[in-house]
Short mmCIF file of C-alpha atoms in Angstrom, two decimals:
data_model
loop_
_atom_site.label_atom_id
_atom_site.label_comp_id
_atom_site.label_asym_id
_atom_site.label_seq_id
_atom_site.Cartn_x
_atom_site.Cartn_y
_atom_site.Cartn_z
CA UNK A 27 -43.98 -29.81 -46.15
CA UNK A 28 -40.38 -28.46 -44.82
CA UNK A 29 -39.53 -30.16 -41.96
CA UNK A 30 -42.20 -32.19 -41.60
CA UNK A 31 -42.98 -35.48 -43.61
CA UNK A 32 -46.80 -35.27 -44.53
CA UNK A 33 -47.21 -39.04 -42.69
CA UNK A 34 -45.85 -37.20 -38.88
CA UNK A 35 -47.77 -34.27 -40.26
CA UNK A 36 -50.84 -35.85 -40.79
CA UNK A 37 -50.33 -37.63 -37.37
CA UNK A 38 -49.59 -34.30 -35.55
CA UNK A 39 -52.18 -31.84 -36.72
CA UNK A 40 -54.86 -34.57 -36.83
CA UNK A 41 -54.54 -37.78 -35.09
CA UNK A 42 -52.66 -37.27 -32.21
CA UNK A 43 -54.82 -33.99 -31.01
CA UNK A 44 -57.75 -36.43 -31.43
CA UNK A 45 -56.21 -38.55 -28.74
CA UNK A 46 -56.29 -35.97 -26.73
CA UNK A 47 -60.40 -35.24 -27.09
CA UNK A 48 -60.48 -38.68 -26.70
CA UNK A 49 -59.16 -39.38 -23.81
CA UNK A 50 -60.91 -35.92 -22.00
CA UNK A 51 -64.03 -36.89 -22.82
CA UNK A 52 -65.00 -38.55 -19.66
CA UNK A 53 -67.58 -36.03 -18.67
CA UNK A 54 -71.53 -36.67 -18.11
CA UNK A 55 -74.15 -34.46 -20.31
CA UNK A 56 -72.49 -30.87 -19.67
CA UNK A 57 -74.41 -28.57 -17.53
CA UNK A 58 -75.51 -25.47 -19.88
CA UNK A 59 -76.43 -22.18 -18.16
CA UNK A 60 -74.21 -20.02 -20.74
CA UNK A 61 -71.12 -19.70 -18.60
CA UNK A 62 -67.54 -21.62 -18.02
CA UNK A 63 -66.14 -21.77 -21.22
CA UNK A 64 -63.15 -21.46 -20.33
CA UNK A 65 -61.88 -21.12 -16.29
CA UNK A 66 -63.94 -18.76 -14.44
CA UNK A 67 -61.36 -15.14 -13.49
CA UNK A 68 -61.56 -13.29 -10.43
CA UNK A 69 -61.19 -12.89 -6.29
CA UNK A 70 -62.59 -14.51 -3.33
CA UNK A 71 -62.54 -13.04 -0.19
CA UNK A 72 -61.61 -16.62 2.28
CA UNK A 73 -58.38 -16.70 1.64
CA UNK A 74 -56.86 -13.51 3.05
CA UNK A 75 -60.06 -12.21 4.90
CA UNK A 76 -62.08 -14.93 6.15
CA UNK A 77 -65.20 -14.19 8.17
CA UNK A 78 -63.14 -10.03 8.63
CA UNK A 79 -64.97 -8.77 5.50
CA UNK A 80 -67.24 -6.13 5.30
CA UNK A 81 -68.68 -3.95 2.15
CA UNK A 82 -66.30 -1.47 2.19
CA UNK A 83 -63.37 -3.92 1.52
CA UNK A 84 -65.83 -5.61 -1.39
CA UNK A 85 -66.26 -2.23 -3.02
CA UNK A 86 -62.56 -1.10 -2.52
CA UNK A 87 -61.14 -4.70 -4.10
CA UNK A 88 -63.29 -3.97 -6.76
CA UNK A 89 -61.77 -0.98 -7.57
CA UNK A 90 -58.37 -2.21 -6.80
CA UNK A 91 -59.34 -4.59 -10.04
CA UNK A 92 -59.51 -2.51 -11.84
CA UNK A 93 -56.71 0.08 -11.08
CA UNK A 94 -54.04 -2.31 -10.96
CA UNK A 95 -55.12 -3.50 -14.59
CA UNK A 96 -56.37 -7.02 -13.36
CA UNK A 97 -60.04 -6.58 -14.34
CA UNK A 98 -59.00 -6.23 -18.34
CA UNK A 99 -57.09 -9.34 -18.13
CA UNK A 100 -60.01 -11.24 -17.21
CA UNK A 101 -60.74 -11.33 -13.92
CA UNK A 102 -63.88 -10.44 -13.09
CA UNK A 103 -65.46 -12.16 -11.00
CA UNK A 104 -65.55 -10.05 -6.69
CA UNK A 105 -66.28 -13.22 -4.93
CA UNK A 106 -67.62 -12.86 -1.04
CA UNK A 107 -67.68 -16.04 0.54
CA UNK A 108 -68.96 -17.20 4.08
CA UNK A 109 -69.85 -14.45 7.17
CA UNK A 110 -71.93 -12.03 4.76
CA UNK A 111 -75.43 -13.12 6.16
CA UNK A 112 -76.97 -12.38 9.12
CA UNK A 113 -77.24 -15.42 11.73
CA UNK A 114 -80.87 -15.78 11.03
CA UNK A 115 -82.74 -15.44 8.61
CA UNK A 116 -85.77 -12.47 8.49
CA UNK A 117 -89.60 -12.63 9.27
CA UNK A 118 -90.36 -13.87 5.67
CA UNK A 119 -87.46 -16.73 5.86
CA UNK A 120 -85.14 -14.78 3.44
CA UNK A 121 -81.71 -14.54 3.79
CA UNK A 122 -80.02 -10.78 4.75
CA UNK A 123 -76.71 -9.34 4.86
CA UNK A 124 -75.27 -9.03 7.72
CA UNK A 125 -75.96 -5.16 8.98
CA UNK A 126 -73.09 -4.83 10.80
CA UNK A 127 -70.90 -5.01 7.94
CA UNK A 128 -73.42 -4.40 4.63
CA UNK A 129 -75.48 -1.74 6.20
CA UNK A 130 -76.41 -0.76 2.45
CA UNK A 131 -77.62 -4.47 1.23
CA UNK A 132 -76.07 -7.36 -1.08
CA UNK A 133 -77.62 -5.66 -4.08
CA UNK A 134 -76.41 -1.70 -3.31
CA UNK A 135 -73.08 -3.37 -3.43
CA UNK A 136 -74.19 -5.86 -6.87
CA UNK A 137 -74.97 -2.48 -8.24
CA UNK A 138 -71.16 -0.85 -7.53
CA UNK A 139 -69.19 -3.93 -8.61
CA UNK A 140 -70.99 -3.94 -11.88
CA UNK A 141 -70.81 -0.20 -12.21
CA UNK A 142 -66.58 -1.48 -12.33
CA UNK A 143 -67.54 -4.06 -15.30
CA UNK A 144 -67.07 -6.40 -13.01
CA UNK A 145 -69.05 -9.70 -11.46
CA UNK A 146 -70.54 -9.60 -7.98
CA UNK A 147 -70.20 -13.48 -6.67
CA UNK A 148 -71.68 -14.48 -3.39
CA UNK A 149 -71.55 -17.85 -0.76
CA UNK A 150 -74.19 -20.60 0.15
CA UNK A 151 -74.17 -24.04 1.66
CA UNK A 152 -75.60 -26.86 0.38
CA UNK A 153 -76.43 -27.85 4.35
CA UNK A 154 -78.47 -26.53 6.63
CA UNK A 155 -75.73 -23.92 7.93
CA UNK A 156 -72.97 -22.87 6.67
CA UNK A 157 -69.13 -23.87 7.80
CA UNK A 158 -69.14 -20.52 9.67
CA UNK A 159 -72.96 -21.24 11.07
CA UNK A 160 -74.87 -18.51 8.74
CA UNK A 161 -78.23 -20.19 7.35
CA UNK A 162 -77.02 -22.76 4.76
CA UNK A 163 -79.28 -22.89 2.17
CA UNK A 164 -80.34 -26.94 2.78
CA UNK A 165 -84.27 -26.79 1.94
CA UNK A 166 -84.70 -23.22 0.40
CA UNK A 167 -82.86 -23.80 -2.62
CA UNK A 168 -85.60 -21.43 -4.35
CA UNK A 169 -85.89 -19.28 -2.16
CA UNK A 170 -82.25 -18.35 -2.65
CA UNK A 171 -81.17 -18.73 -5.60
CA UNK A 172 -84.36 -16.03 -6.29
CA UNK A 173 -82.95 -14.02 -3.78
CA UNK A 174 -79.69 -14.27 -5.13
CA UNK A 175 -81.00 -13.54 -8.69
CA UNK A 176 -83.11 -10.53 -7.67
CA UNK A 177 -79.52 -8.97 -6.00
CA UNK A 178 -77.41 -9.26 -9.15
CA UNK A 179 -75.27 -12.05 -8.37
CA UNK A 180 -73.46 -13.92 -11.24
CA UNK A 181 -71.29 -16.66 -9.57
CA UNK A 182 -72.57 -19.19 -6.72
CA UNK A 183 -69.85 -20.55 -4.27
CA UNK A 184 -71.88 -23.84 -2.37
CA UNK A 185 -69.94 -25.50 0.65
CA UNK A 186 -70.91 -28.54 2.11
CA UNK A 187 -70.98 -28.39 5.82
CA UNK A 188 -73.54 -28.89 8.50
CA UNK A 189 -75.83 -31.05 5.91
CA UNK A 190 -78.24 -34.00 6.88
CA UNK A 191 -76.43 -35.95 5.68
CA UNK A 192 -76.91 -37.16 2.25
CA UNK A 193 -75.01 -37.80 -0.47
CA UNK A 194 -73.95 -34.06 -2.55
CA UNK A 195 -74.85 -36.01 -5.65
CA UNK A 196 -78.36 -35.55 -3.50
CA UNK A 197 -78.40 -32.11 -2.37
CA UNK A 198 -75.94 -30.07 -5.40
CA UNK A 199 -78.23 -30.81 -8.09
CA UNK A 200 -81.58 -28.94 -6.28
CA UNK A 201 -80.42 -25.98 -6.48
CA UNK A 202 -78.52 -26.40 -9.66
CA UNK A 203 -82.49 -26.32 -10.86
CA UNK A 204 -83.17 -23.90 -8.29
CA UNK A 205 -80.75 -21.31 -10.47
CA UNK A 206 -82.03 -22.39 -13.67
CA UNK A 207 -85.29 -21.28 -12.76
CA UNK A 208 -84.29 -17.47 -12.47
CA UNK A 209 -83.63 -17.42 -15.67
CA UNK A 210 -80.36 -15.15 -14.25
CA UNK A 211 -77.16 -16.77 -15.38
CA UNK A 212 -74.98 -17.45 -12.75
CA UNK A 213 -72.45 -19.01 -12.30
CA UNK A 214 -72.30 -22.44 -10.25
CA UNK A 215 -68.92 -24.05 -8.27
CA UNK A 216 -69.76 -26.99 -6.15
CA UNK A 217 -67.54 -27.16 -3.26
CA UNK A 218 -67.91 -30.30 -1.15
CA UNK A 219 -63.96 -30.78 -1.27
CA UNK A 220 -63.40 -33.22 -3.68
CA UNK A 221 -65.47 -36.08 -1.44
CA UNK A 222 -67.74 -38.15 -3.33
CA UNK A 223 -65.77 -37.48 -6.64
CA UNK A 224 -67.51 -35.08 -8.15
CA UNK A 225 -64.75 -34.91 -11.14
CA UNK A 226 -67.58 -37.87 -12.01
CA UNK A 227 -71.13 -36.64 -11.51
CA UNK A 228 -70.64 -32.84 -11.56
CA UNK A 229 -70.65 -31.89 -15.31
CA UNK A 230 -73.86 -32.54 -15.40
CA UNK A 231 -75.45 -29.63 -12.76
CA UNK A 232 -72.30 -27.06 -12.20
CA UNK A 233 -69.56 -24.83 -13.75
CA UNK A 234 -67.03 -26.27 -11.42
CA UNK A 235 -66.27 -28.31 -8.58
CA UNK A 236 -63.71 -28.78 -6.18
CA UNK A 237 -61.54 -32.00 -6.11
CA UNK A 238 -59.57 -31.00 -3.36
CA UNK A 239 -59.87 -30.00 0.35
CA UNK A 240 -59.10 -26.30 1.40
CA UNK A 241 -55.68 -25.24 0.60
CA UNK A 242 -53.45 -23.62 2.46
CA UNK A 243 -50.23 -20.50 1.84
CA UNK A 244 -47.31 -23.10 1.50
CA UNK A 245 -45.60 -25.78 -0.44
CA UNK A 246 -46.53 -28.69 0.69
CA UNK A 247 -50.29 -27.99 0.57
CA UNK A 248 -50.59 -26.26 -2.82
CA UNK A 249 -48.42 -29.09 -4.60
CA UNK A 250 -50.64 -32.01 -2.48
CA UNK A 251 -53.63 -30.00 -4.11
CA UNK A 252 -52.13 -30.22 -7.87
CA UNK A 253 -51.60 -33.93 -7.72
CA UNK A 254 -54.75 -34.53 -6.32
CA UNK A 255 -56.81 -32.31 -9.24
CA UNK A 256 -54.70 -34.04 -11.75
CA UNK A 257 -56.20 -37.21 -11.33
CA UNK A 258 -59.22 -36.05 -12.50
CA UNK A 259 -57.82 -34.57 -15.50
CA UNK A 260 -59.54 -35.88 -18.27
CA UNK A 261 -62.85 -34.97 -16.58
CA UNK A 262 -62.74 -31.22 -16.90
CA UNK A 263 -63.37 -28.81 -20.48
CA UNK A 264 -65.86 -26.33 -21.65
CA UNK A 265 -68.36 -25.27 -19.20
CA UNK A 266 -67.15 -27.15 -16.43
CA UNK A 267 -63.89 -27.38 -14.37
CA UNK A 268 -61.52 -29.04 -12.26
CA UNK A 269 -61.08 -26.76 -9.05
CA UNK A 270 -58.09 -27.36 -6.95
CA UNK A 271 -59.40 -24.23 -4.99
CA UNK A 272 -57.80 -20.79 -4.87
CA UNK A 273 -54.87 -18.89 -5.28
CA UNK A 274 -52.52 -17.81 -2.25
CA UNK A 275 -50.06 -16.17 -4.42
CA UNK A 276 -49.83 -12.61 -2.74
CA UNK A 277 -50.61 -13.68 0.81
CA UNK A 278 -46.30 -14.58 1.42
CA UNK A 279 -46.72 -18.03 2.56
CA UNK A 280 -44.26 -19.12 0.51
CA UNK A 281 -42.15 -17.28 -1.94
CA UNK A 282 -41.91 -15.97 -5.62
CA UNK A 283 -40.49 -18.92 -7.19
CA UNK A 284 -43.28 -21.19 -5.53
CA UNK A 285 -45.83 -18.59 -6.75
CA UNK A 286 -45.13 -18.89 -10.55
CA UNK A 287 -44.84 -22.66 -9.74
CA UNK A 288 -48.39 -22.43 -8.14
CA UNK A 289 -49.58 -20.32 -11.28
CA UNK A 290 -47.95 -21.90 -13.89
CA UNK A 291 -49.67 -26.08 -12.46
CA UNK A 292 -53.34 -24.40 -12.36
CA UNK A 293 -52.96 -22.02 -14.93
CA UNK A 294 -51.95 -25.45 -17.19
CA UNK A 295 -54.74 -27.51 -15.36
CA UNK A 296 -57.50 -24.62 -16.46
CA UNK A 297 -58.46 -24.73 -12.64
CA UNK A 298 -60.11 -21.58 -11.68
CA UNK A 299 -58.10 -18.79 -11.21
CA UNK A 300 -59.47 -16.85 -8.18
CA UNK A 301 -57.19 -14.53 -6.54
CA UNK A 302 -56.93 -15.02 -2.23
CA UNK A 303 -55.09 -12.44 -1.60
CA UNK A 304 -55.48 -8.79 -0.10
CA UNK A 305 -55.31 -7.13 -3.62
CA UNK A 306 -55.90 -3.54 -2.53
CA UNK A 307 -52.23 -3.79 -0.89
CA UNK A 308 -50.82 -6.43 -3.69
CA UNK A 309 -47.03 -6.76 -3.64
CA UNK A 310 -44.79 -5.95 -7.44
CA UNK A 311 -43.84 -9.54 -7.32
CA UNK A 312 -47.07 -11.35 -6.58
CA UNK A 313 -49.17 -8.44 -9.43
CA UNK A 314 -46.51 -9.26 -11.55
CA UNK A 315 -47.31 -13.33 -11.51
CA UNK A 316 -51.13 -12.89 -11.87
CA UNK A 317 -50.39 -10.04 -14.61
CA UNK A 318 -48.39 -12.74 -16.91
CA UNK A 319 -51.28 -12.69 -20.03
CA UNK A 320 -49.07 -15.70 -21.72
CA UNK A 321 -49.41 -17.68 -19.25
CA UNK A 322 -53.09 -16.62 -18.16
CA UNK A 323 -53.61 -17.60 -22.08
CA UNK A 324 -52.83 -21.07 -21.75
CA UNK A 325 -55.72 -21.16 -19.09
CA UNK A 326 -57.98 -19.48 -21.30
CA UNK A 327 -57.58 -21.09 -24.20
CA UNK A 328 -60.54 -22.06 -26.66
CA UNK A 329 -59.55 -25.80 -26.70
CA UNK A 330 -60.68 -26.22 -22.97
CA UNK A 331 -58.06 -29.23 -22.57
CA UNK A 332 -56.67 -29.95 -19.02
CA UNK A 333 -52.83 -30.25 -19.08
CA UNK A 334 -51.37 -33.08 -17.22
CA UNK A 335 -48.60 -34.82 -15.59
CA UNK A 336 -46.78 -36.60 -17.87
CA UNK A 337 -43.64 -37.65 -16.66
CA UNK A 338 -41.95 -37.90 -13.05
CA UNK A 339 -38.46 -38.90 -12.42
CA UNK A 340 -38.01 -38.71 -9.15
CA UNK A 341 -38.92 -34.70 -8.02
CA UNK A 342 -38.53 -33.86 -11.53
CA UNK A 343 -41.96 -33.78 -13.10
CA UNK A 344 -43.32 -32.56 -16.74
CA UNK A 345 -46.70 -31.05 -17.60
CA UNK A 346 -48.21 -30.74 -21.09
CA UNK A 347 -51.21 -30.33 -22.66
CA UNK A 348 -52.84 -29.55 -26.29
CA UNK A 349 -53.82 -25.80 -27.84
CA UNK A 350 -56.19 -24.37 -29.87
CA UNK A 351 -53.74 -23.22 -33.06
CA UNK A 352 -51.73 -26.79 -33.36
CA UNK A 353 -49.86 -25.66 -30.31
CA UNK A 354 -48.76 -27.30 -26.76
CA UNK A 355 -48.01 -25.99 -23.15
CA UNK A 356 -45.69 -27.78 -21.36
CA UNK A 357 -44.06 -27.28 -17.58
CA UNK A 358 -41.00 -28.42 -16.34
CA UNK A 359 -41.27 -28.34 -12.55
CA UNK A 360 -38.20 -28.48 -10.26
CA UNK A 361 -40.36 -29.85 -6.55
CA UNK A 362 -37.12 -30.93 -5.31
CA UNK A 363 -35.48 -29.68 -1.85
CA UNK A 364 -32.34 -28.00 -2.45
CA UNK A 365 -30.49 -27.37 -5.97
CA UNK A 366 -31.17 -26.23 -9.44
CA UNK A 367 -31.92 -29.68 -12.13
CA UNK A 368 -32.00 -30.13 -16.21
CA UNK A 369 -35.29 -31.31 -16.67
CA UNK A 370 -36.19 -32.93 -20.42
CA UNK A 371 -39.66 -33.35 -21.91
CA UNK A 372 -39.32 -36.05 -24.80
CA UNK A 373 -42.05 -35.49 -27.94
CA UNK A 374 -43.35 -38.64 -26.50
CA UNK A 375 -44.11 -37.35 -23.65
CA UNK A 376 -45.79 -34.42 -23.91
CA UNK A 377 -47.96 -35.79 -27.32
CA UNK A 378 -46.02 -34.87 -30.20
CA UNK A 379 -45.47 -37.46 -33.05
CA UNK A 380 -41.21 -38.38 -31.97
CA UNK A 381 -40.96 -37.99 -36.17
CA UNK A 382 -42.37 -34.56 -35.76
CA UNK A 383 -39.32 -32.54 -36.32
CA UNK A 384 -38.57 -29.26 -34.58
CA UNK A 385 -40.74 -26.38 -32.83
CA UNK A 386 -40.46 -23.26 -32.04
CA UNK A 387 -40.52 -22.67 -27.81
CA UNK A 388 -41.70 -19.46 -26.92
CA UNK A 389 -41.01 -18.74 -22.71
CA UNK A 390 -43.89 -17.69 -20.98
CA UNK A 391 -41.93 -16.27 -18.01
CA UNK A 392 -38.79 -14.97 -19.92
CA UNK A 393 -41.43 -13.73 -22.61
CA UNK A 394 -38.79 -14.53 -25.41
CA UNK A 395 -38.98 -16.86 -28.17
CA UNK A 396 -36.21 -19.76 -28.44
CA UNK A 397 -34.20 -21.50 -31.27
CA UNK A 398 -36.41 -24.41 -33.04
CA UNK A 399 -35.95 -27.82 -30.95
CA UNK A 400 -35.84 -30.92 -31.97
CA UNK A 401 -37.35 -34.32 -30.69
CA UNK A 402 -37.27 -33.19 -27.04
CA UNK A 403 -36.88 -29.56 -25.58
CA UNK A 404 -34.65 -29.54 -22.20
CA UNK A 405 -34.09 -26.23 -19.40
CA UNK A 406 -32.37 -25.84 -16.45
CA UNK A 407 -35.42 -25.21 -13.64
CA UNK A 408 -34.38 -24.05 -10.27
CA UNK A 409 -35.77 -26.00 -6.96
CA UNK A 410 -39.27 -25.50 -6.72
CA UNK A 411 -39.23 -23.73 -9.55
CA UNK A 412 -40.40 -24.00 -13.43
CA UNK A 413 -40.07 -23.09 -16.89
CA UNK A 414 -43.13 -22.65 -19.09
CA UNK A 415 -43.29 -22.92 -22.42
CA UNK A 416 -45.74 -23.14 -25.53
CA UNK A 417 -44.73 -24.93 -28.53
CA UNK A 418 -45.73 -24.52 -32.19
CA UNK A 419 -44.45 -26.11 -35.15
CA UNK A 420 -41.95 -24.74 -37.11
CA UNK A 421 -43.27 -23.43 -41.14
#
């Protein structure tokens, strides 16, 4: 067995992965619409554009997703957020695209996005109005779901503003059933901001659920969303994912080091990777972060177990989780403000038997294999930075 004794190898290969999976199996019966086996990847208009959207922006974004290589990395959804609709329904009670900004209509836009090999997402609300005052879907769920399906929509973000005061557990299942009734696969993203602990109930009706309030493009907002989402790590898995909100990378409010931390933690948490900047004019640093295929592979790993915070010493943290192929991903995160620091992950911190001898680390940001390490992994980490590794057992 080379470096592994038989008992240690049995524990590492069989017992420990089983314990991780058991600890991640608190979910209710999963919603199955054939989507969400891995977290969704794509783009959403809100973080950068807010209400300043139009069909030209969406078409140009789809073009840029392809031309900048993001589509081939798996970023397939192009999602329109609030402010796409007229402020009232038509005479027959149907939603209609805002003629001043989407004159060609959503179906034409969907056809354009699909022709690029991408998918189109849209936004509505489990209330009478959306957060920005356009018509919501409360009381019109089946009509609106049928409309979205007829337009070729592939993803629905469903918000929680201006509702009737009933619990989201009452309102969100109605749209879930309505979407299923269309016989079109539409990814269902619940966005009730984590107010009623959706991780404990939403997996029976949707593909993802917000565990936090809205993110903003700053360090304190990002780390607080990470911590809130971490609390629900055992409830995520294939078909349904915890959502700490969209990515801010490229919007300019954080440093490149901080954005690498943002992307690494979202990846290990199996969060949806929804780009929130203007990809048409994205800078090289932000594009490089979002294009790291090895970090993306962690997020899209087929085992589908959300990594979590496993050790905290002041502002120094270790996050870890199991991956397919008997591997482990580790993020060493220095949340301190002023100086670099050495962070150590011991084998028992990260779910590896202490007697499992040596592991082969792959540094995902340096994109290089490092010499085998035995019993623990240590690295110097810059302030507000991360080091991210995948550990494989040595042969």
